[in-house]
Coordinates of C-alpha atoms in Angstrom, one line a residue:
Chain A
X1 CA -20.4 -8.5 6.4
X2 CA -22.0 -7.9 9.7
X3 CA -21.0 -5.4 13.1
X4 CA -17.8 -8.2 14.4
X5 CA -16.9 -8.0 10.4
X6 CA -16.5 -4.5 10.7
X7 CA -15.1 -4.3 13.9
X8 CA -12.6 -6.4 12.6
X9 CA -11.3 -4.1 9.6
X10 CA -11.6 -1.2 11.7
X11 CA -9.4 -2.0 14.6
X12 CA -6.7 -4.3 12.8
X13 CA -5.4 -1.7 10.1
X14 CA -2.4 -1.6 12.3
X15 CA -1.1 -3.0 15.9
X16 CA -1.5 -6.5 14.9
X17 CA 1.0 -7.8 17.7
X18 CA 4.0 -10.3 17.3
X19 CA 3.6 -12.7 19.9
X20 CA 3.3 -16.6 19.6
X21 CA -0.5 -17.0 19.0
X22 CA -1.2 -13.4 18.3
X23 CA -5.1 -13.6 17.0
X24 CA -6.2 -15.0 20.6
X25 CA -4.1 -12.0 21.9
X26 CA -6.5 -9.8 20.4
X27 CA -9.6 -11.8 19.8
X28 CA -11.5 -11.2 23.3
X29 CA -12.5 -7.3 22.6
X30 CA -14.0 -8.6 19.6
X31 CA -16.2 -11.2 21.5
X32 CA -14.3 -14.0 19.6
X33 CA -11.9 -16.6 20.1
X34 CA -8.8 -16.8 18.2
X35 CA -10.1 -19.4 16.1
X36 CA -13.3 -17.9 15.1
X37 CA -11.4 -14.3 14.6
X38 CA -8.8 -16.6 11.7
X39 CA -11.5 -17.8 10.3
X40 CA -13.1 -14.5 9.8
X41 CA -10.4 -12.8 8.2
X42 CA -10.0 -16.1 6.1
X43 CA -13.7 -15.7 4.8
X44 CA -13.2 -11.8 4.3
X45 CA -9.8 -12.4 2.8
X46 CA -11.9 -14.5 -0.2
X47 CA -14.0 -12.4 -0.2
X48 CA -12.1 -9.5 -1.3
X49 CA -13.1 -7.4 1.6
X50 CA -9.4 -7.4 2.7
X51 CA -6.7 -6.7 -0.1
X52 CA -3.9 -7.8 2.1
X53 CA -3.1 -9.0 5.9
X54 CA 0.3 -8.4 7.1
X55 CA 3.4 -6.7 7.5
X56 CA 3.3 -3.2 4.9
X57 CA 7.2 -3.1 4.1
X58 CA 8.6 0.3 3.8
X59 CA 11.0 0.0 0.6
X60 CA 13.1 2.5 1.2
X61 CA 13.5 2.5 4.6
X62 CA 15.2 -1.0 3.3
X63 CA 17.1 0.9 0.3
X64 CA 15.2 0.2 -2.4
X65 CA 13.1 2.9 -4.1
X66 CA 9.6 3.3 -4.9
X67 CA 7.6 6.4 -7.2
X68 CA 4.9 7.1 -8.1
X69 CA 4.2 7.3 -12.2
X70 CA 2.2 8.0 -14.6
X71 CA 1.3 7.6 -18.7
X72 CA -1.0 8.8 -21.3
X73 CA -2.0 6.0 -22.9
X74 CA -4.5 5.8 -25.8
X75 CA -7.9 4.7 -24.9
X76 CA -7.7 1.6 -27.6
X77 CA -4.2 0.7 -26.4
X78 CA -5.3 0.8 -22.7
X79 CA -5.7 -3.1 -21.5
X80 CA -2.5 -4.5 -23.5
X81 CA -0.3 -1.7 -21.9
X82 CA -2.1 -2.0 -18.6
X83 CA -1.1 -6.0 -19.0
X84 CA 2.5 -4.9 -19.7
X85 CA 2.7 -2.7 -16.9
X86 CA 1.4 -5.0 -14.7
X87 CA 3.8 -8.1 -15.7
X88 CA 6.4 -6.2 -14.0
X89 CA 6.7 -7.6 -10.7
X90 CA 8.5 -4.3 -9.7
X91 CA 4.9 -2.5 -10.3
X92 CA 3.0 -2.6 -6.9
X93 CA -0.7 -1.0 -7.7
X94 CA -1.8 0.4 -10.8
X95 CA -5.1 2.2 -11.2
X96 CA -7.2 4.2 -13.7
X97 CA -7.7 7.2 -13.6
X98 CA -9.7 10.0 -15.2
X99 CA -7.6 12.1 -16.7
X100 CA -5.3 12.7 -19.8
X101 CA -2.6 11.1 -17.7
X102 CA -4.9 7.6 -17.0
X103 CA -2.8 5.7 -15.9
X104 CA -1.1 5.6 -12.3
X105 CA 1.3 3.2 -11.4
X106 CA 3.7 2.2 -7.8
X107 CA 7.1 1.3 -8.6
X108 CA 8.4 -0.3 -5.6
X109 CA 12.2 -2.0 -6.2
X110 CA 14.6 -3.7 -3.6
X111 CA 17.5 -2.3 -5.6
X112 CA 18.8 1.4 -6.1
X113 CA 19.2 1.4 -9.8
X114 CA 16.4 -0.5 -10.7
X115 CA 14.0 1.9 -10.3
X116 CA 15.1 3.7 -13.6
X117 CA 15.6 0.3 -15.4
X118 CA 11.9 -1.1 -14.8
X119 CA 10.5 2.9 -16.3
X120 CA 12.6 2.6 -19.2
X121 CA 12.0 -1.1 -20.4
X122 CA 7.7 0.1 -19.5
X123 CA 8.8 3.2 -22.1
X124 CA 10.7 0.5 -24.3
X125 CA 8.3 -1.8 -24.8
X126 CA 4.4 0.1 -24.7
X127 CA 6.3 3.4 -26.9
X128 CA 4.7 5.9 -24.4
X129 CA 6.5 8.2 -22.1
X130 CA 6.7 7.9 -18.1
X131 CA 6.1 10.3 -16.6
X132 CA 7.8 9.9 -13.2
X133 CA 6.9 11.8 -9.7
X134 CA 8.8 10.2 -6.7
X135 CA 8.2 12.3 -3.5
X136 CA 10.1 14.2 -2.0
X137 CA 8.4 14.7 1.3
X138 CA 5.9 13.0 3.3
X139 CA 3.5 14.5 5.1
X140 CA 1.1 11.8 6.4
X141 CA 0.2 8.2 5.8
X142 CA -2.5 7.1 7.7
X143 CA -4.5 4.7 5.7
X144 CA -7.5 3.6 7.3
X145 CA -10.9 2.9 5.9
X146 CA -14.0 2.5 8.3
X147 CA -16.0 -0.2 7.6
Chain B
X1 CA 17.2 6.6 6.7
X2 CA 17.7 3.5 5.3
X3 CA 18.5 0.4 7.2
X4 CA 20.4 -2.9 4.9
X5 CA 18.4 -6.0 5.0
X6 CA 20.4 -8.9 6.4
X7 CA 19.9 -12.8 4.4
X8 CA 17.2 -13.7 6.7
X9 CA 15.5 -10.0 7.4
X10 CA 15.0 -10.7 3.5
X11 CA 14.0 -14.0 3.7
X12 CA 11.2 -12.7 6.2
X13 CA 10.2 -10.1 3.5
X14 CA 9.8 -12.9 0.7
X15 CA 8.1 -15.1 3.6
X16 CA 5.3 -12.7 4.1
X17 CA 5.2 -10.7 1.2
X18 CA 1.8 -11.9 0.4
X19 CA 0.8 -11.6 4.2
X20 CA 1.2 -13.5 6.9
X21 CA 0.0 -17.2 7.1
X22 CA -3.2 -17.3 8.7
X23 CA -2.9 -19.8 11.1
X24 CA -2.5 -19.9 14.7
X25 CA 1.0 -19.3 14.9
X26 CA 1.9 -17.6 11.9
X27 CA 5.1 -16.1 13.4
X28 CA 5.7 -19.9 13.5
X29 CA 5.3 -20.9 10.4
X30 CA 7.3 -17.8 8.6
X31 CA 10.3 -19.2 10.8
X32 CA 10.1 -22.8 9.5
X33 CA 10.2 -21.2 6.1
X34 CA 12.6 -19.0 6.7
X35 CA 14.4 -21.8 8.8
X36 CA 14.7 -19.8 11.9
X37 CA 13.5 -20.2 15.0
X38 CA 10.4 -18.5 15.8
X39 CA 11.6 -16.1 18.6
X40 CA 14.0 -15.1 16.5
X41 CA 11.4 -14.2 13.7
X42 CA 9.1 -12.3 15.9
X43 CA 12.5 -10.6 17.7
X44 CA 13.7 -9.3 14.1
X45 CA 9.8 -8.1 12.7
X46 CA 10.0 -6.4 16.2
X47 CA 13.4 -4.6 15.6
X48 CA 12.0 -4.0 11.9
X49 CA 8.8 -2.6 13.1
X50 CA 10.7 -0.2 15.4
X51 CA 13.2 0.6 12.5
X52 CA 10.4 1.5 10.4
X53 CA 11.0 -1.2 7.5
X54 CA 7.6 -2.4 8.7
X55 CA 4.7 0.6 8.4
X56 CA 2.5 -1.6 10.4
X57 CA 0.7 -5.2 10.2
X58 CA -2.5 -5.3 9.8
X59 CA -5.5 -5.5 7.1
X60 CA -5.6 -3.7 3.9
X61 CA -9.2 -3.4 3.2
X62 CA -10.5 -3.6 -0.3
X63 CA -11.6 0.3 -0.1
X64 CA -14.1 -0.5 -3.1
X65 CA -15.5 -3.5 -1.6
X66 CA -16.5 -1.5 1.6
X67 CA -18.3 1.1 -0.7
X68 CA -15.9 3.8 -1.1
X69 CA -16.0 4.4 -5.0
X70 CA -14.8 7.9 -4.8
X71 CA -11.3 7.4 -4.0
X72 CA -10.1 10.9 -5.3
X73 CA -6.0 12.0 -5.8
X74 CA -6.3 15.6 -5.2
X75 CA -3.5 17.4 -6.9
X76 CA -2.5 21.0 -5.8
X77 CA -0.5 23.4 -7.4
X78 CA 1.5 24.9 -4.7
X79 CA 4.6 27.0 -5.1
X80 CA 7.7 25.0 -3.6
X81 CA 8.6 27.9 -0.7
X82 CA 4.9 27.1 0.5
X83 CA 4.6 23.2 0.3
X84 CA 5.7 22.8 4.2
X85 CA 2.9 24.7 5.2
X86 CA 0.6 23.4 2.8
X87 CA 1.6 19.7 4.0
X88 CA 1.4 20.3 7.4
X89 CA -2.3 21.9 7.1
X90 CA -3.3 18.8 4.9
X91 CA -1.9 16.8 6.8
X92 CA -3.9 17.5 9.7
X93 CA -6.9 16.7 7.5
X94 CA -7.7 13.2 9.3
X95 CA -10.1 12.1 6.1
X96 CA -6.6 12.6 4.2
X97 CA -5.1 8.7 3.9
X98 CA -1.9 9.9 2.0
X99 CA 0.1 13.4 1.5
X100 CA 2.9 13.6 -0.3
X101 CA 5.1 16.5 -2.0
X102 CA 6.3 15.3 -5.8
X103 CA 7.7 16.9 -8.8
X104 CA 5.9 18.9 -11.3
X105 CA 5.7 18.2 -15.4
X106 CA 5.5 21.6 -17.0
X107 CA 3.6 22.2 -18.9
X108 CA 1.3 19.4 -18.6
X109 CA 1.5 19.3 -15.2
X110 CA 1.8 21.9 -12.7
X111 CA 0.7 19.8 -9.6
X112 CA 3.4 19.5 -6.4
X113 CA 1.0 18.5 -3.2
X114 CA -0.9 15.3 -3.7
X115 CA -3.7 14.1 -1.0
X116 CA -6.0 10.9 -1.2
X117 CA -9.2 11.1 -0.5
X118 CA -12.4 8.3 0.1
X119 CA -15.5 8.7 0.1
X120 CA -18.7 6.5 -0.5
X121 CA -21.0 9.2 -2.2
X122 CA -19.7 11.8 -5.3
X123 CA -21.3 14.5 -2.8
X124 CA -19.3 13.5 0.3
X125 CA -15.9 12.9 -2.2
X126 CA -17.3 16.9 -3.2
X127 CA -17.1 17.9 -0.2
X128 CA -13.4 16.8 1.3
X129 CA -11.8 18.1 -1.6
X130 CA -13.8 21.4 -0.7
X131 CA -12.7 21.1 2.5
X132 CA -9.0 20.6 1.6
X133 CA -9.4 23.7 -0.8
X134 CA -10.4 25.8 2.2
X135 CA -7.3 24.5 4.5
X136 CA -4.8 25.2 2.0
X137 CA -6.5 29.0 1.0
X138 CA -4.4 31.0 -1.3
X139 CA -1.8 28.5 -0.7
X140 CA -2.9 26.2 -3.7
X141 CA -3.2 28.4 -6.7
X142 CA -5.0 25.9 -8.8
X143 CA -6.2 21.9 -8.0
X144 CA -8.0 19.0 -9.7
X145 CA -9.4 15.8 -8.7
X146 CA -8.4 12.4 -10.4
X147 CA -10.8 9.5 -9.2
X148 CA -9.8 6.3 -10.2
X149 CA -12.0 4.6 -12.3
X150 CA -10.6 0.7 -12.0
X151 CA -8.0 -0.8 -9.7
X152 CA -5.4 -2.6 -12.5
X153 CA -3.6 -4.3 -10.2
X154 CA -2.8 -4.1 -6.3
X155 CA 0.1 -6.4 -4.2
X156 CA 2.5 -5.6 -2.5
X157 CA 6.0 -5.2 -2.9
X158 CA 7.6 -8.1 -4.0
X159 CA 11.2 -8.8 -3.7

Protein backbone atom coordinates (compact mmCIF):
# COMPACT_ATOMS: atom_id res chain seq x y z
CA UNK A 1 0.00 0.00 0.00
CA UNK A 2 1.70 3.24 -0.76
CA UNK A 3 0.55 7.32 -0.02
CA UNK A 4 -2.38 7.32 -3.35
CA UNK A 5 -3.41 3.81 -1.58
CA UNK A 6 -4.06 5.59 1.41
CA UNK A 7 -5.30 8.56 0.09
CA UNK A 8 -7.75 6.49 -1.39
CA UNK A 9 -9.31 4.71 1.81
CA UNK A 10 -9.12 7.85 3.59
CA UNK A 11 -11.13 10.17 1.44
CA UNK A 12 -13.70 7.50 -0.06
CA UNK A 13 -15.28 6.19 3.35
CA UNK A 14 -18.23 8.19 2.23
CA UNK A 15 -19.34 10.89 -0.69
CA UNK A 16 -18.70 8.46 -3.35
CA UNK A 17 -20.97 10.40 -5.90
CA UNK A 18 -23.85 8.99 -8.27
CA UNK A 19 -23.18 10.34 -11.50
CA UNK A 20 -22.56 8.43 -14.83
CA UNK A 21 -18.79 7.67 -14.62
CA UNK A 22 -18.34 8.58 -11.01
CA UNK A 23 -14.55 7.31 -10.39
CA UNK A 24 -13.25 10.01 -13.03
CA UNK A 25 -15.48 12.47 -11.10
CA UNK A 26 -13.34 12.03 -8.24
CA UNK A 27 -10.08 10.65 -9.59
CA UNK A 28 -8.16 14.10 -10.37
CA UNK A 29 -7.48 15.12 -6.44
CA UNK A 30 -5.96 11.82 -6.27
CA UNK A 31 -3.45 12.50 -9.26
CA UNK A 32 -5.25 9.51 -11.11
CA UNK A 33 -7.39 8.88 -13.86
CA UNK A 34 -10.51 7.09 -13.47
CA UNK A 35 -9.17 4.03 -14.83
CA UNK A 36 -6.11 3.81 -12.76
CA UNK A 37 -8.27 4.93 -9.49
CA UNK A 38 -10.76 1.27 -10.50
CA UNK A 39 -8.02 -0.54 -10.80
CA UNK A 40 -6.71 0.49 -7.45
CA UNK A 41 -9.57 -0.24 -5.47
CA UNK A 42 -9.82 -3.58 -7.59
CA UNK A 43 -6.17 -4.51 -6.36
CA UNK A 44 -6.97 -3.33 -2.65
CA UNK A 45 -10.36 -4.97 -2.88
CA UNK A 46 -8.21 -8.54 -3.28
CA UNK A 47 -6.28 -7.69 -1.24
CA UNK A 48 -8.44 -7.45 1.73
CA UNK A 49 -7.45 -3.86 2.42
CA UNK A 50 -11.14 -2.97 1.63
CA UNK A 51 -14.02 -5.16 3.22
CA UNK A 52 -16.62 -3.65 1.06
CA UNK A 53 -17.17 -0.74 -1.70
CA UNK A 54 -20.57 0.58 -1.89
CA UNK A 55 -23.79 1.68 -0.81
CA UNK A 56 -24.02 0.82 3.43
CA UNK A 57 -27.99 0.13 3.61
CA UNK A 58 -29.62 1.26 6.70
CA UNK A 59 -32.06 -1.74 7.63
CA UNK A 60 -34.34 -0.13 9.45
CA UNK A 61 -34.64 2.90 7.89
CA UNK A 62 -36.13 0.28 5.23
CA UNK A 63 -38.20 -1.63 8.00
CA UNK A 64 -36.37 -4.38 8.72
CA UNK A 65 -34.52 -4.70 12.04
CA UNK A 66 -31.16 -5.31 13.06
CA UNK A 67 -29.43 -6.03 16.93
CA UNK A 68 -26.86 -6.54 18.16
CA UNK A 69 -26.31 -10.19 20.12
CA UNK A 70 -24.42 -12.00 21.99
CA UNK A 71 -23.59 -15.89 23.45
CA UNK A 72 -21.50 -17.73 25.83
CA UNK A 73 -20.34 -20.44 24.02
CA UNK A 74 -17.87 -23.09 25.25
CA UNK A 75 -14.39 -22.78 24.19
CA UNK A 76 -14.51 -26.54 22.49
CA UNK A 77 -17.86 -25.82 20.97
CA UNK A 78 -16.64 -22.39 19.54
CA UNK A 79 -15.87 -23.02 15.49
CA UNK A 80 -19.07 -25.44 14.82
CA UNK A 81 -21.47 -22.75 16.56
CA UNK A 82 -19.50 -19.88 14.98
CA UNK A 83 -20.21 -22.01 11.45
CA UNK A 84 -23.87 -22.18 12.49
CA UNK A 85 -24.16 -18.65 13.28
CA UNK A 86 -22.64 -17.67 10.32
CA UNK A 87 -24.81 -19.95 7.78
CA UNK A 88 -27.51 -17.59 8.55
CA UNK A 89 -27.56 -15.15 5.86
CA UNK A 90 -29.63 -12.88 8.25
CA UNK A 91 -26.14 -12.59 10.44
CA UNK A 92 -24.13 -9.61 9.08
CA UNK A 93 -20.58 -9.61 11.18
CA UNK A 94 -19.70 -11.85 13.79
CA UNK A 95 -16.58 -11.40 15.82
CA UNK A 96 -14.69 -12.84 18.91
CA UNK A 97 -14.45 -11.48 21.61
CA UNK A 98 -12.69 -11.66 25.01
CA UNK A 99 -14.99 -12.16 27.38
CA UNK A 100 -17.46 -14.68 29.00
CA UNK A 101 -19.94 -13.47 26.49
CA UNK A 102 -17.42 -14.37 23.23
CA UNK A 103 -19.32 -14.15 20.84
CA UNK A 104 -20.89 -11.00 19.13
CA UNK A 105 -23.03 -11.16 16.31
CA UNK A 106 -25.24 -8.32 13.74
CA UNK A 107 -28.62 -9.46 12.91
CA UNK A 108 -29.65 -7.47 10.12
CA UNK A 109 -33.33 -8.72 8.55
CA UNK A 110 -35.55 -7.09 5.74
CA UNK A 111 -38.56 -8.36 7.58
CA UNK A 112 -40.19 -7.19 11.07
CA UNK A 113 -40.70 -10.58 12.65
CA UNK A 114 -37.82 -12.14 11.47
CA UNK A 115 -35.56 -10.82 13.67
CA UNK A 116 -36.94 -13.01 16.62
CA UNK A 117 -37.23 -16.04 14.28
CA UNK A 118 -33.39 -16.11 13.06
CA UNK A 119 -32.33 -15.81 17.43
CA UNK A 120 -34.54 -18.59 18.21
CA UNK A 121 -33.68 -21.23 15.47
CA UNK A 122 -29.48 -19.88 16.49
CA UNK A 123 -30.86 -20.86 20.32
CA UNK A 124 -32.59 -24.04 18.69
CA UNK A 125 -30.10 -25.46 16.92
CA UNK A 126 -26.32 -24.51 18.98
CA UNK A 127 -28.55 -25.15 22.66
CA UNK A 128 -27.07 -21.83 24.02
CA UNK A 129 -28.98 -18.71 25.00
CA UNK A 130 -29.03 -15.30 23.01
CA UNK A 131 -28.51 -12.84 24.57
CA UNK A 132 -30.11 -9.97 22.66
CA UNK A 133 -29.24 -6.00 22.88
CA UNK A 134 -30.85 -4.01 20.01
CA UNK A 135 -30.35 -0.20 20.68
CA UNK A 136 -32.35 1.95 21.56
CA UNK A 137 -30.62 5.22 20.74
CA UNK A 138 -27.90 6.26 18.57
CA UNK A 139 -25.52 8.53 19.37
CA UNK A 140 -22.92 8.61 16.52
CA UNK A 141 -21.74 6.48 13.68
CA UNK A 142 -18.96 7.75 12.04
CA UNK A 143 -16.79 4.92 10.91
CA UNK A 144 -13.72 5.89 9.44
CA UNK A 145 -10.33 4.35 9.68
CA UNK A 146 -7.09 6.39 8.54
CA UNK A 147 -4.96 4.63 6.55
CA UNK B 1 -38.54 6.59 10.40
CA UNK B 2 -38.87 4.03 8.20
CA UNK B 3 -39.36 4.39 4.47
CA UNK B 4 -41.10 0.91 2.35
CA UNK B 5 -38.85 -0.32 -0.28
CA UNK B 6 -40.63 -0.30 -3.67
CA UNK B 7 -39.90 -3.75 -6.30
CA UNK B 8 -37.03 -2.12 -7.87
CA UNK B 9 -35.65 0.09 -4.71
CA UNK B 10 -35.19 -3.69 -3.64
CA UNK B 11 -33.93 -4.93 -6.56
CA UNK B 12 -31.22 -2.09 -6.33
CA UNK B 13 -30.45 -3.38 -2.70
CA UNK B 14 -29.96 -7.09 -3.99
CA UNK B 15 -28.01 -5.46 -7.05
CA UNK B 16 -25.34 -3.92 -4.91
CA UNK B 17 -25.47 -5.71 -1.87
CA UNK B 18 -22.09 -6.99 -2.28
CA UNK B 19 -20.93 -3.37 -3.55
CA UNK B 20 -21.10 -1.73 -6.48
CA UNK B 21 -19.64 -3.17 -9.78
CA UNK B 22 -16.42 -1.77 -10.34
CA UNK B 23 -16.41 -0.64 -13.67
CA UNK B 24 -16.71 2.57 -15.23
CA UNK B 25 -20.23 2.96 -15.06
CA UNK B 26 -21.35 1.02 -12.34
CA UNK B 27 -24.59 2.99 -11.92
CA UNK B 28 -24.90 1.47 -15.47
CA UNK B 29 -24.56 -1.80 -14.95
CA UNK B 30 -26.82 -2.08 -11.55
CA UNK B 31 -29.66 -0.68 -14.07
CA UNK B 32 -29.19 -3.40 -16.73
CA UNK B 33 -29.58 -5.81 -13.78
CA UNK B 34 -32.11 -4.31 -12.34
CA UNK B 35 -33.58 -3.65 -15.81
CA UNK B 36 -34.00 0.04 -15.45
CA UNK B 37 -32.67 2.61 -16.99
CA UNK B 38 -29.61 4.13 -15.55
CA UNK B 39 -30.88 7.68 -14.70
CA UNK B 40 -33.48 6.16 -13.09
CA UNK B 41 -30.97 4.01 -10.85
CA UNK B 42 -28.85 6.86 -9.91
CA UNK B 43 -32.29 9.18 -9.38
CA UNK B 44 -33.64 6.50 -6.82
CA UNK B 45 -29.96 5.73 -4.74
CA UNK B 46 -30.12 9.63 -4.69
CA UNK B 47 -33.66 9.83 -3.13
CA UNK B 48 -32.41 6.78 -0.93
CA UNK B 49 -29.28 8.45 0.14
CA UNK B 50 -31.35 11.56 1.14
CA UNK B 51 -33.97 9.30 2.91
CA UNK B 52 -31.28 7.77 4.82
CA UNK B 53 -31.83 4.00 3.52
CA UNK B 54 -28.30 4.53 2.25
CA UNK B 55 -25.66 5.61 5.33
CA UNK B 56 -23.16 6.52 2.68
CA UNK B 57 -21.13 4.81 -0.34
CA UNK B 58 -17.92 4.36 -0.07
CA UNK B 59 -15.03 1.82 1.16
CA UNK B 60 -15.14 -0.23 4.18
CA UNK B 61 -11.64 -0.72 5.04
CA UNK B 62 -10.42 -4.04 6.45
CA UNK B 63 -9.59 -2.19 9.96
CA UNK B 64 -7.14 -5.23 10.78
CA UNK B 65 -5.50 -5.15 7.51
CA UNK B 66 -4.54 -1.43 8.00
CA UNK B 67 -3.03 -2.37 11.52
CA UNK B 68 -5.61 -1.62 13.87
CA UNK B 69 -5.70 -4.80 16.11
CA UNK B 70 -7.17 -3.11 19.09
CA UNK B 71 -10.52 -2.71 18.03
CA UNK B 72 -12.03 -2.39 21.59
CA UNK B 73 -16.29 -2.35 22.52
CA UNK B 74 -16.17 -0.33 25.48
CA UNK B 75 -19.20 -1.02 27.58
CA UNK B 76 -20.36 1.52 30.28
CA UNK B 77 -22.60 0.99 32.97
CA UNK B 78 -24.62 4.10 33.00
CA UNK B 79 -27.94 4.62 34.90
CA UNK B 80 -30.84 5.16 32.17
CA UNK B 81 -31.81 9.01 33.47
CA UNK B 82 -28.04 9.73 32.52
CA UNK B 83 -27.50 7.91 29.13
CA UNK B 84 -28.35 11.23 27.00
CA UNK B 85 -25.71 12.95 28.52
CA UNK B 86 -23.43 10.28 28.51
CA UNK B 87 -24.04 9.80 24.65
CA UNK B 88 -23.82 13.14 23.72
CA UNK B 89 -20.24 13.55 25.56
CA UNK B 90 -19.11 10.21 23.81
CA UNK B 91 -20.34 11.08 21.17
CA UNK B 92 -18.25 14.06 20.68
CA UNK B 93 -15.27 11.74 21.16
CA UNK B 94 -14.13 11.83 17.26
CA UNK B 95 -11.81 8.42 17.83
CA UNK B 96 -15.33 6.94 18.84
CA UNK B 97 -16.59 4.98 15.31
CA UNK B 98 -19.92 3.79 16.94
CA UNK B 99 -22.15 4.84 20.13
CA UNK B 100 -25.07 3.31 20.85
CA UNK B 101 -27.57 2.99 24.04
CA UNK B 102 -28.75 -0.98 24.47
CA UNK B 103 -30.37 -3.03 27.11
CA UNK B 104 -28.80 -4.39 30.09
CA UNK B 105 -28.62 -8.42 31.16
CA UNK B 106 -28.81 -8.40 34.97
CA UNK B 107 -26.94 -9.87 36.45
CA UNK B 108 -24.48 -10.77 33.95
CA UNK B 109 -24.58 -7.78 32.49
CA UNK B 110 -24.94 -4.41 33.74
CA UNK B 111 -23.60 -2.50 30.58
CA UNK B 112 -26.23 0.26 28.77
CA UNK B 113 -23.61 2.79 26.63
CA UNK B 114 -21.53 0.95 24.16
CA UNK B 115 -18.57 2.92 22.11
CA UNK B 116 -16.04 1.31 19.55
CA UNK B 117 -12.80 2.05 19.68
CA UNK B 118 -9.38 1.44 17.11
CA UNK B 119 -6.35 1.66 17.79
CA UNK B 120 -2.99 0.12 16.27
CA UNK B 121 -0.93 -0.20 19.62
CA UNK B 122 -2.60 -1.96 23.23
CA UNK B 123 -1.06 1.45 24.74
CA UNK B 124 -2.94 3.81 22.29
CA UNK B 125 -6.33 1.33 22.56
CA UNK B 126 -5.25 2.10 26.67
CA UNK B 127 -5.46 5.31 26.31
CA UNK B 128 -8.99 6.14 24.36
CA UNK B 129 -10.74 4.11 26.70
CA UNK B 130 -8.99 6.30 29.43
CA UNK B 131 -10.03 9.10 27.66
CA UNK B 132 -13.64 7.99 27.30
CA UNK B 133 -13.57 7.21 31.17
CA UNK B 134 -12.59 10.82 31.89
CA UNK B 135 -15.60 12.29 29.51
CA UNK B 136 -18.14 10.33 30.93
CA UNK B 137 -16.78 11.10 34.95
CA UNK B 138 -19.16 9.82 37.60
CA UNK B 139 -21.52 9.26 34.82
CA UNK B 140 -20.38 5.60 34.17
CA UNK B 141 -20.24 3.85 37.41
CA UNK B 142 -18.39 0.83 36.21
CA UNK B 143 -16.89 -0.08 32.35
CA UNK B 144 -14.93 -2.89 30.56
CA UNK B 145 -13.19 -3.30 27.39
CA UNK B 146 -14.03 -6.28 24.99
CA UNK B 147 -11.38 -6.51 22.04
CA UNK B 148 -12.20 -8.71 19.54
CA UNK B 149 -9.96 -11.34 19.08
CA UNK B 150 -10.99 -12.79 15.27
CA UNK B 151 -13.43 -11.35 12.82
CA UNK B 152 -15.93 -14.64 12.11
CA UNK B 153 -17.61 -13.25 9.43
CA UNK B 154 -18.25 -9.71 7.89
CA UNK B 155 -20.86 -8.77 4.76
CA UNK B 156 -23.32 -6.86 4.55
CA UNK B 157 -26.81 -7.08 4.77
CA UNK B 158 -28.27 -9.35 2.51
CA UNK B 159 -31.81 -9.35 1.48
Amino acid sequence: MDDIDRAIINSLQGGFPICDQPFSAIAEPLGLTGSKLLARIRKLKDAGVISRFGPMWHAERMGGELTLTAMKVPQERFEEVADIVNSFPEVAHNYAREHALNMWFVVATEKPGRKAEVLAEIETRTGIEVHDMPKIQEFYVGLRFEA
Amino acid sequence: MTTTLDPIDRAIVVATQDGLPLMDRPYHEVARQVGISPDEVMNRMERMLHDGVIRRIGVVPNHYALGYKFNGMTVWDVADEDIAEAGRRVGELDFVSHCYHRPRHLPDWPYSLFAMIHAKEKADADSLVQRVADALGSLSHGHMVLFSSRILKKTGLRL
